[in-house]
Amino acid sequence: MATLLVNGIKRDVQAPGDTPLLYVLRNDLALTGPQFGCGLAQCGACSVLLNGKEVRSCITPLAAIGDKEVTTLEGLPARWAKQRGLTHEQAAHALHPVQEAWIAEQTPQCGFCQNGMMIKATELLEQTPSPTVDEIKTAFTSGVSPHLCRCGTYTAIIQAVQRASTRMTKRSEIL
Ligand code: FES
Ligand code: FES
């Protein structure tokens, strides 16, 4: 048995240590934001944050997690609420600004890749609050492999990241 810290909550899971984190999240913990795309760290659909850094959960074994915190797409609102010090009531009605921006820009087409896109955007904006277009492009095309979208939503993703950046850097707003 292993105990994982996922989206701020300790979860016990019964799975061998070499089980991919993606399988544990989807099959054992019913967290279906991360998607199975390639299974080979080549597309980014399965991405999650591990202590704030994007990892491909399809190739990350359960045994490699230890006491690091896993954040999935489902955990982004609570992550934002904690970072902003929102009350429990405020947090209950809040989405992460990245998620809000994705909705406002109508970014997804089929949607399959968008979990990884929002996870990558969150990692980027936590590290670089006001990225340039080049920095956004670099973030999505560097690392283990580029984040792939076969519907071609790349332009909308850049616009959504810029919108989220504006929202996240407005420190006077609570929500
Ligand atoms: S499913 Fe993990 S990178 Fe494609
Ligand atoms: S929205 Fe369809 S693969 Fe990206």
PDB file of C-alpha atoms and ligand atoms in Angstrom, residues 107-114 117 148-153, ligand 2:
ATOM      1  CA  THR A 107     -10.064  26.914 -26.305  1.00  0.00           C
ATOM      2  CA  PRO A 108     -10.871  23.184 -26.624  1.00  0.00           C
ATOM      3  CA  GLN A 109     -12.125  21.531 -29.747  1.00  0.00           C
ATOM      4  CA  CYS A 110     -12.364  17.784 -29.054  1.00  0.00           C
ATOM      5  CA  GLY A 111     -10.787  18.503 -25.665  1.00  0.00           C
ATOM      6  CA  PHE A 112      -8.649  15.403 -25.381  1.00  0.00           C
ATOM      7  CA  CYS A 113      -5.323  17.207 -25.027  1.00  0.00           C
ATOM      8  CA  GLN A 114      -6.573  20.077 -22.903  1.00  0.00           C
ATOM      9  CA  MET A 117      -2.435  22.143 -21.781  1.00  0.00           C
ATOM     10  CA  LEU A 148       0.398  17.931 -28.964  1.00  0.00           C
ATOM     11  CA  CYS A 149      -3.068  18.980 -30.106  1.00  0.00           C
ATOM     12  CA  ARG A 150      -4.269  17.306 -33.226  1.00  0.00           C
ATOM     13  CA  CYS A 151      -7.234  19.702 -33.440  1.00  0.00           C
ATOM     14  CA  GLY A 152      -4.771  22.591 -33.791  1.00  0.00           C
ATOM     15  CA  THR A 153      -5.882  24.776 -30.869  1.00  0.00           C
TER      16      THR A 153
HETATM   17  S1  FES B   2      -8.529  19.859 -28.684  1.00  0.00           S
HETATM   18 FE1  FES B   2      -8.571  17.972 -29.795  1.00  0.00          FE
HETATM   19  S2  FES B   2      -6.564  17.174 -29.525  1.00  0.00           S
HETATM   20 FE2  FES B   2      -6.454  19.168 -28.703  1.00  0.00          FE
END
